[in-house]
Tab-separated table of C-alpha atoms and ligand atoms in Angstrom:
chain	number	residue	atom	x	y	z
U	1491	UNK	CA	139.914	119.397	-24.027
U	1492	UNK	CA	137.306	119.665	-21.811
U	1493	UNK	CA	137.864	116.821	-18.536
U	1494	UNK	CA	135.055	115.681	-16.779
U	1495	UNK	CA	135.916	115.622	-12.971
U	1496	UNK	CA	134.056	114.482	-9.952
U	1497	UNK	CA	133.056	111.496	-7.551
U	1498	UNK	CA	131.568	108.655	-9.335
U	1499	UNK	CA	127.707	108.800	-9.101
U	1500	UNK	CA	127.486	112.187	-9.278
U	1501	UNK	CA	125.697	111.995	-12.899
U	1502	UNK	CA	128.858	113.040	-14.939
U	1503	UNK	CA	127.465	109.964	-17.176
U	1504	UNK	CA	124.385	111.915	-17.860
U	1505	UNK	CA	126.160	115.101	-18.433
U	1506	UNK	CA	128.750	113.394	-20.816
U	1507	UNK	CA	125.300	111.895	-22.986
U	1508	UNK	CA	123.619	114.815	-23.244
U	1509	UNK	CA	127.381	117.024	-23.643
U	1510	UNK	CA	127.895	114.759	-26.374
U	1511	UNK	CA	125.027	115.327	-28.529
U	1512	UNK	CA	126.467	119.295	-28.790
U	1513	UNK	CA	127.945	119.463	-32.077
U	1514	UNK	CA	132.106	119.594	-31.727
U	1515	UNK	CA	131.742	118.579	-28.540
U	1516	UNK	CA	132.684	114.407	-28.872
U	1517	UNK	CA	132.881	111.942	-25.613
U	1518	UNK	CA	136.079	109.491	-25.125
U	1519	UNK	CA	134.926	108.076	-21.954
U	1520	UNK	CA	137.382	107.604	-19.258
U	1521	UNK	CA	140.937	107.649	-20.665
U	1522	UNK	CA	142.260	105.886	-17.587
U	1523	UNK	CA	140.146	102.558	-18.157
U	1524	UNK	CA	140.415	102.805	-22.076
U	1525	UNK	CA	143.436	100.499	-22.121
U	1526	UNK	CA	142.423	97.580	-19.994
U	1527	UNK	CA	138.765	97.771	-20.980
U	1528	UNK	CA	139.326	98.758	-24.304
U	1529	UNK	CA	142.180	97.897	-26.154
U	1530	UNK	CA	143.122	95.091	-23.914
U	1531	UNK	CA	140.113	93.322	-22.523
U	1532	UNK	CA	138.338	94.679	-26.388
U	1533	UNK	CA	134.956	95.763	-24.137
U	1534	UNK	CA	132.327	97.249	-25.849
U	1535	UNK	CA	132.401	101.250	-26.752
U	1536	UNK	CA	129.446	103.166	-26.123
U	1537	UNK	CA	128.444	102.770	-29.803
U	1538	UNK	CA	127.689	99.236	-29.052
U	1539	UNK	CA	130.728	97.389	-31.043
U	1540	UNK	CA	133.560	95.987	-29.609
U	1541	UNK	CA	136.121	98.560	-29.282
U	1542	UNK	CA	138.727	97.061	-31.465
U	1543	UNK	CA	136.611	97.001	-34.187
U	1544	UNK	CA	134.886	100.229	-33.681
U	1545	UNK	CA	135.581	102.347	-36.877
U	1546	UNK	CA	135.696	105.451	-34.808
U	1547	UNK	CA	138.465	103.724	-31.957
U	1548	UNK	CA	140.161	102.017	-35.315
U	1549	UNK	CA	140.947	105.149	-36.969
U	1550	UNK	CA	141.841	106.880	-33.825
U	1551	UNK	CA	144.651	104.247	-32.993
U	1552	UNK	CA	145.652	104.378	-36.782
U	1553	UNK	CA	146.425	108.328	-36.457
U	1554	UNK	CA	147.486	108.177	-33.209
U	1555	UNK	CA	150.476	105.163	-33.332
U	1556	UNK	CA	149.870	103.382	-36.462
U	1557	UNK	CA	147.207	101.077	-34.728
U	1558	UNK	CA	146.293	99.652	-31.324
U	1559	UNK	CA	148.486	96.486	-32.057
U	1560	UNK	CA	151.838	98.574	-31.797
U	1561	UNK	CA	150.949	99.624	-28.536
U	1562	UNK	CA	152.713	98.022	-25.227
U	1563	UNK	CA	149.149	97.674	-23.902
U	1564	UNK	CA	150.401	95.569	-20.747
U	1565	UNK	CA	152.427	98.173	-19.397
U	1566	UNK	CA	150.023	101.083	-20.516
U	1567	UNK	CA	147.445	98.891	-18.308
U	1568	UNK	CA	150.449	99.055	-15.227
U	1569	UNK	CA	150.812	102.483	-15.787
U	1570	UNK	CA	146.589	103.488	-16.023
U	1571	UNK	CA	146.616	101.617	-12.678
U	1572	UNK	CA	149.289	103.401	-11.015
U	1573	UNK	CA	148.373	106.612	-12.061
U	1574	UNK	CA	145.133	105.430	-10.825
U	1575	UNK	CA	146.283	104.558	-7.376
U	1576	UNK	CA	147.610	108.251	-6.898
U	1577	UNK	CA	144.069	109.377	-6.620
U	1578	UNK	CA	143.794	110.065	-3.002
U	1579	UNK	CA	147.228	111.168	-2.311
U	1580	UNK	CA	147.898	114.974	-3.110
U	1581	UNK	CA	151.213	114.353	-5.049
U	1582	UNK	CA	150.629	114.875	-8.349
U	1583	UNK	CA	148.638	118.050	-7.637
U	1584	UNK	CA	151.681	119.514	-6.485
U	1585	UNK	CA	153.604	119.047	-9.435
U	1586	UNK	CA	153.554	121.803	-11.896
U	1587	UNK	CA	155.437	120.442	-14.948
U	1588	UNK	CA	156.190	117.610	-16.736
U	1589	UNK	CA	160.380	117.759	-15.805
U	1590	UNK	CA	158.856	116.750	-12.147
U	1591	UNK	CA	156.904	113.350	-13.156
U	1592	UNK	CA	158.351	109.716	-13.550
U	1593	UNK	CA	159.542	108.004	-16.751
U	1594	UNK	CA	156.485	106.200	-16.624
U	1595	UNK	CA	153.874	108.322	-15.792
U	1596	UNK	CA	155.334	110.800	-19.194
U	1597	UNK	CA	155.350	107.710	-20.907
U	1598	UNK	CA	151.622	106.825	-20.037
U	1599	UNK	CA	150.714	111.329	-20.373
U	1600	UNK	CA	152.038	110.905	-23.714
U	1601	UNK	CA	150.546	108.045	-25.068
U	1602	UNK	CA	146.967	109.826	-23.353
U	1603	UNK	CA	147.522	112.985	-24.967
U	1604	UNK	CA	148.458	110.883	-28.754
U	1605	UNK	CA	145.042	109.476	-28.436
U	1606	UNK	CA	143.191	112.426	-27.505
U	1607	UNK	CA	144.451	114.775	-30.190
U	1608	UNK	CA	143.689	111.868	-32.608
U	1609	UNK	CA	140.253	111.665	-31.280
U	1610	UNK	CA	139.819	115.437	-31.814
U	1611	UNK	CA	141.525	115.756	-35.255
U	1612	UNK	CA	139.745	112.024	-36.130
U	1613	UNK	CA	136.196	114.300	-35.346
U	1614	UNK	CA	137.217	117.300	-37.176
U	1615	UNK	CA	138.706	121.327	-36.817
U	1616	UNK	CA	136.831	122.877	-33.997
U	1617	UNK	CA	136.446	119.447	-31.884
U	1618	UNK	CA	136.606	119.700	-28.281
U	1619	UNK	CA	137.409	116.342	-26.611
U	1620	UNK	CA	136.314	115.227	-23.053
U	1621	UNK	CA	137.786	113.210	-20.826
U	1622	UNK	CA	135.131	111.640	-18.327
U	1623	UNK	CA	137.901	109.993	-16.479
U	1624	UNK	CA	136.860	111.753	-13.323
U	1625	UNK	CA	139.460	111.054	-10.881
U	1626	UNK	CA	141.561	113.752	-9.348
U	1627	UNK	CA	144.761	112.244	-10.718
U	1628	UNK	CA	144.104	111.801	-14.139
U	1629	UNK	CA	143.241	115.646	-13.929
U	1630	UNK	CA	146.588	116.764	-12.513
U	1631	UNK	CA	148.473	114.501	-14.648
U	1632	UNK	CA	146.888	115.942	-18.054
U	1633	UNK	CA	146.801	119.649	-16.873
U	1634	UNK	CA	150.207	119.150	-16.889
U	1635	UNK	CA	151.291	118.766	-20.666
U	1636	UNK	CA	151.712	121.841	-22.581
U	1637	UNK	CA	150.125	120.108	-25.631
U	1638	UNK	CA	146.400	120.219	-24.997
U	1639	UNK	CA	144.439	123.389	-23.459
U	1640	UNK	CA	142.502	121.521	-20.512
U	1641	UNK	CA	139.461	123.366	-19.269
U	1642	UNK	CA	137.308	121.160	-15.668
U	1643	UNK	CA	134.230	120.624	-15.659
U	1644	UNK	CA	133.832	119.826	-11.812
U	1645	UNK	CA	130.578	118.059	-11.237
U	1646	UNK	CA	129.818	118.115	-7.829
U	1647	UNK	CA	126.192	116.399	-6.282
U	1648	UNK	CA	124.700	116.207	-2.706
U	1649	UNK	CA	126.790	113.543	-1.225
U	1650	UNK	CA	124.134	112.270	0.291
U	1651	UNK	CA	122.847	111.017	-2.875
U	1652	UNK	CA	126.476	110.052	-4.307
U	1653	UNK	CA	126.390	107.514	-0.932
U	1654	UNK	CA	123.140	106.390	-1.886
U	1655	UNK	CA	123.998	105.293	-5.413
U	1656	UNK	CA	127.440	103.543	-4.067
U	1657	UNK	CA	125.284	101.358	-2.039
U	1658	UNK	CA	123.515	99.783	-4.677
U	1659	UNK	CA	125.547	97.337	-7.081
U	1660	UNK	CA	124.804	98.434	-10.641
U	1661	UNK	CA	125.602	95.725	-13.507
U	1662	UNK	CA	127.987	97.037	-16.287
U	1663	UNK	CA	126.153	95.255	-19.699
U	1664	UNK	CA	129.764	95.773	-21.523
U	1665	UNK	CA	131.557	92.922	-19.440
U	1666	UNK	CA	128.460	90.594	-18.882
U	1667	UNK	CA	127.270	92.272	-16.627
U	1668	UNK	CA	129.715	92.331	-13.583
U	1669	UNK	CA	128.225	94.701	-10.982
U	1670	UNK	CA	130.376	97.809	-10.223
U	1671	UNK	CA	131.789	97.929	-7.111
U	1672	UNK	CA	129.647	99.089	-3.748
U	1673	UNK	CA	130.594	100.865	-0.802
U	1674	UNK	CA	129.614	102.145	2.864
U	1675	UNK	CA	128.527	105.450	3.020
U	1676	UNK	CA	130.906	107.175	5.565
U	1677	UNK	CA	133.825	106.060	2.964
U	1678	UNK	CA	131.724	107.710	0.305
U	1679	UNK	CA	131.286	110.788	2.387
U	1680	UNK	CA	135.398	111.160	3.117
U	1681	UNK	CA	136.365	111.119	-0.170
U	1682	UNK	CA	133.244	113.162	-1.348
U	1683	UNK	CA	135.062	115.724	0.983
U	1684	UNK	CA	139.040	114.900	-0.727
U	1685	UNK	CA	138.144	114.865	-3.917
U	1686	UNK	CA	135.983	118.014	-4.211
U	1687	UNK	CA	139.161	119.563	-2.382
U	1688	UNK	CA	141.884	118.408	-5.060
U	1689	UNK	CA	139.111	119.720	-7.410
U	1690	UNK	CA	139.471	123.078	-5.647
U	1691	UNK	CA	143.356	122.860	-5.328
U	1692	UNK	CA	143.401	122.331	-8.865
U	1693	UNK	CA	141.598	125.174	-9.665
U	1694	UNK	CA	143.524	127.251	-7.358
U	1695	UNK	CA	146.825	126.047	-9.398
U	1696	UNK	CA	145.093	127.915	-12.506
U	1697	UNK	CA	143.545	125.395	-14.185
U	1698	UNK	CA	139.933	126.498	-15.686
U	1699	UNK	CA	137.436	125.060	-13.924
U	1700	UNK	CA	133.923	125.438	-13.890
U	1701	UNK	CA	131.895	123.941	-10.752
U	1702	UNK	CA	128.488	122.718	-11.897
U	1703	UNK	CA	125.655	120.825	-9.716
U	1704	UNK	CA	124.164	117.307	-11.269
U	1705	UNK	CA	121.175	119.052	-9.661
U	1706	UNK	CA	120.765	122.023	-11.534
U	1707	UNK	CA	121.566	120.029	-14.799
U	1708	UNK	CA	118.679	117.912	-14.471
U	1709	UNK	CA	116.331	120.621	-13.513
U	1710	UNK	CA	117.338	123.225	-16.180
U	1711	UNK	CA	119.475	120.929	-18.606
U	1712	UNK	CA	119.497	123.394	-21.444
U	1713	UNK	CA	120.457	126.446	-19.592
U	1714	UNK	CA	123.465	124.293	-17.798
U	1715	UNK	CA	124.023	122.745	-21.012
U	1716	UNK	CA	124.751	126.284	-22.515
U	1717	UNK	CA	126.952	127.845	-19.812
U	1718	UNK	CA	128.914	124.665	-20.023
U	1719	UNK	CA	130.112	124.518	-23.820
U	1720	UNK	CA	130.451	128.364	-23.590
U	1721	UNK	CA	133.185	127.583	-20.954
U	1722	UNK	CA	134.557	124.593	-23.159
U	1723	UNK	CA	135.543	127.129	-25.749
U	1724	UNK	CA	132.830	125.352	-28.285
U	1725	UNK	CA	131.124	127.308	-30.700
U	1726	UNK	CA	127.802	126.513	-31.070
U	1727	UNK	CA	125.094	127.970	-33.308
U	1728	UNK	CA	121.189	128.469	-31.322
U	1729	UNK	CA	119.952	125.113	-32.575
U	1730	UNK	CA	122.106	122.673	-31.197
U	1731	UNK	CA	120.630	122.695	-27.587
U	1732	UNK	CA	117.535	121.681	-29.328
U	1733	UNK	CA	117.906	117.994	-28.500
U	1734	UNK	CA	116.505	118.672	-25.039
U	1735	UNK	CA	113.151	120.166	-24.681
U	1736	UNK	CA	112.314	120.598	-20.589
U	1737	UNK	CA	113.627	117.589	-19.371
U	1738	UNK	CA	113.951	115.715	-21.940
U	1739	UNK	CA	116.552	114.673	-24.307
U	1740	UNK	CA	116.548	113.273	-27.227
U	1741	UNK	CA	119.968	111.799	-28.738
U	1742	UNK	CA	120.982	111.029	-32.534
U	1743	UNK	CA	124.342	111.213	-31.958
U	1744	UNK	CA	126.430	107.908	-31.341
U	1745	UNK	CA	128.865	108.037	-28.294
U	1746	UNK	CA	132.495	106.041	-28.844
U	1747	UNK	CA	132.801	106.328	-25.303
U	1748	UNK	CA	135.568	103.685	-23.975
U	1749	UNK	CA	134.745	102.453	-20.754
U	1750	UNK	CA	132.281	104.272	-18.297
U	1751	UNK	CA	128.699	103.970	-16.415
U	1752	UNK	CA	126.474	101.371	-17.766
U	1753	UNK	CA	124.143	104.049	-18.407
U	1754	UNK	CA	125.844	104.874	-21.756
U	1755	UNK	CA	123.457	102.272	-23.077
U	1756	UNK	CA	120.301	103.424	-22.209
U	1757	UNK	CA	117.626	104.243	-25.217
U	1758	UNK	CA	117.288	107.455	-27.543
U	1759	UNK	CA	115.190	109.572	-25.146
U	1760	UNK	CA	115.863	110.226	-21.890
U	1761	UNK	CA	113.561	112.020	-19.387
U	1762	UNK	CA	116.093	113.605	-16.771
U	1763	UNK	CA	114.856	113.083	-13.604
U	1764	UNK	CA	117.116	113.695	-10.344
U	1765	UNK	CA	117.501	110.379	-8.280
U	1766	UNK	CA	116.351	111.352	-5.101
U	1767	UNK	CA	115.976	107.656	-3.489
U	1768	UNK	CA	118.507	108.587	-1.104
U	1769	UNK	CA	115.844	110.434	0.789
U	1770	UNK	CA	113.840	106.781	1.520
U	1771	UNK	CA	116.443	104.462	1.495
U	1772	UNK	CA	119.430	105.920	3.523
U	1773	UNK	CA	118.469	105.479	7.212
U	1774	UNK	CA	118.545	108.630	9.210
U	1775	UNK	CA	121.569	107.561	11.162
U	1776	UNK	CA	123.738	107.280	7.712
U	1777	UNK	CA	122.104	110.488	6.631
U	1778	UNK	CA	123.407	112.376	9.700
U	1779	UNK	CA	126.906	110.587	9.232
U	1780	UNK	CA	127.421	111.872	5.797
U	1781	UNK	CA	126.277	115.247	6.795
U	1782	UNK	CA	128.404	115.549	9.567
U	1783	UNK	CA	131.444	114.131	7.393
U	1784	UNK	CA	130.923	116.129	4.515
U	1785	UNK	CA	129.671	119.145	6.927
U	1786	UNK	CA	133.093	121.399	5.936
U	1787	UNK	CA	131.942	121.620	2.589
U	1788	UNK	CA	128.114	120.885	2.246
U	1789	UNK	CA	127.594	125.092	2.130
U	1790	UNK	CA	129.849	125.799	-0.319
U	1791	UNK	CA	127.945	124.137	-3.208
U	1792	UNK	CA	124.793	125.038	-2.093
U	1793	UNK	CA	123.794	121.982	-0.038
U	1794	UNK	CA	121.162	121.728	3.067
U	1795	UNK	CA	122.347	120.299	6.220
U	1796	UNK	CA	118.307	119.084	6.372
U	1797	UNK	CA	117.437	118.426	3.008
L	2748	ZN	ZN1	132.302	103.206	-31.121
């Protein structure tokens, strides 16, 4: 299982699209909003159909608990949410094994880890599943379970564009278009800072992670692309990076992605092209904030203090 970490905004939604169209490689979407947005609230997947009747989401809930309708989905939803809330406190980083966690939260691991095998064994021998889930916690918790071989794929971007895009209220087309949640850019820069740590902690704890820059993806997406399934454990034959060509992509390959960025329903071809609006629209006084905020760790990933 390969898990998608990172802030929000940081184009993991690109990465998962174009990660997707590797063969064996196959996108969930966020495993942590796949019960309320999915099985409860029945949002569309990234194929376009509702998720209940999804054939791909249908057969996965038939292998993995003899359908979606035997599931307790109400207190999955609790549990999504409280594992959810644990995001910006260090605790379950710190926990090694899964004798330390609560009856809930193995509960909620094991009903994850049922639906992610059955999304890998639904796709075929070889598969390797990702989790674009992002959040810190959601990577503790399922680094934790002997039962699935998690690699990270930490996407990290310059947090001065990751402020930008939180600024700017983006509708999500799956649930008519409610706009995703905005917010001010010194927030944005703190937790740029937090969660690229736990990312590092993480690592530190053993866990495989790879550290890969949204920037470098878009300017060299096949090359990124590459290094990336290599790391996933995927094995992939010299045609199947031919979907991108430059900078652009080209996708055949539907995505039964449960919940996620409403960019999942963008067209077939996709010319990448970084989002540099930050540099216009952030005011120089809010540029200077982030930097300073995000100062600690702006050289580490290869980012300017004057971009
Ligand atoms: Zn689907």
């Amino acid at each position: 299982m390969l898990f998608i970490g990172g802030m929000g905004r940081s184009g993991t939604t690109v990465i998962e699209r174009l990660l997707n169209e590797v063969p064996r490689l196959l996108a969930v979407g966020e495993s942590v909003n796949l019960w309320k947005r999915g099985v409860r609230d029945g949002e569309r997947c990234g194929c376009g159909e509702p998720f209940l009747s999804c054939p791909h989401w249908s057969a996965v809930g038939e292998s993995a608990f003899g359908g979606w309708e035997t599931v307790d989905v109400h207190r999955m939803v609790d549990a999504s949410l409280s594992v959810d809330r644990t995001r910006r406190t260090p605790g379950l980083l710190l926990r090694r094994d899964p004798g330390s966690l609560s009856a809930d939260q193995l509960w909620y691991l094991d009903h994850v880890v049922r639906v992610l095998r059955a999304a890998g064994s639904c796709a075929g021998p070889g598969t390797v599943v990702m989790d674009s889930t992002k959040h810190i916690s959601t990577a503790a918790l399922v680094t934790i379970d002997p039962r699935l071989d998690v690699r990270v794929l930490h996407v990290v971007r310059d947090p001065r564009g990751v402020a930008n895009s939180r600024t700017r209220a983006k509708p999500r087309p799956e649930a008519g278009n409610v706009a995703m949640s905005t917010r001010d850019p010194k927030v944005t820069a703190a937790r740029w800072v937090t969660d690229n740590l736990g990312f590092e902690l993480l690592a530190r704890r053993g866990v495989p992670t790879l550290t890969v820059r949204y920037e470098d993806v878009i300017a060299d997406p096949e090359t990124q692309l590459r290094r990336i399934a290599s790391f996933a454990g995927v094995d992939t034959s010299p045609g199947d990076f031919d979907f991108v060509s430059g900078r652009t992509a080209r996708f055949s390959t539907p995505m039964h992605s449960a919940a996620g960025n409403p960019m999942r329903f963008d067209g077939d071809v996709l010319e990448l092209r970084e989002d540099t609006g930050w540099r216009n629209e952030l005011s120089a006084g809010q540029r200077r904030a982030i930097t300073m905020i995000t100062a600690p760790l702006l050289g580490r990933y290869g980012y300017r203090f004057r971009p």
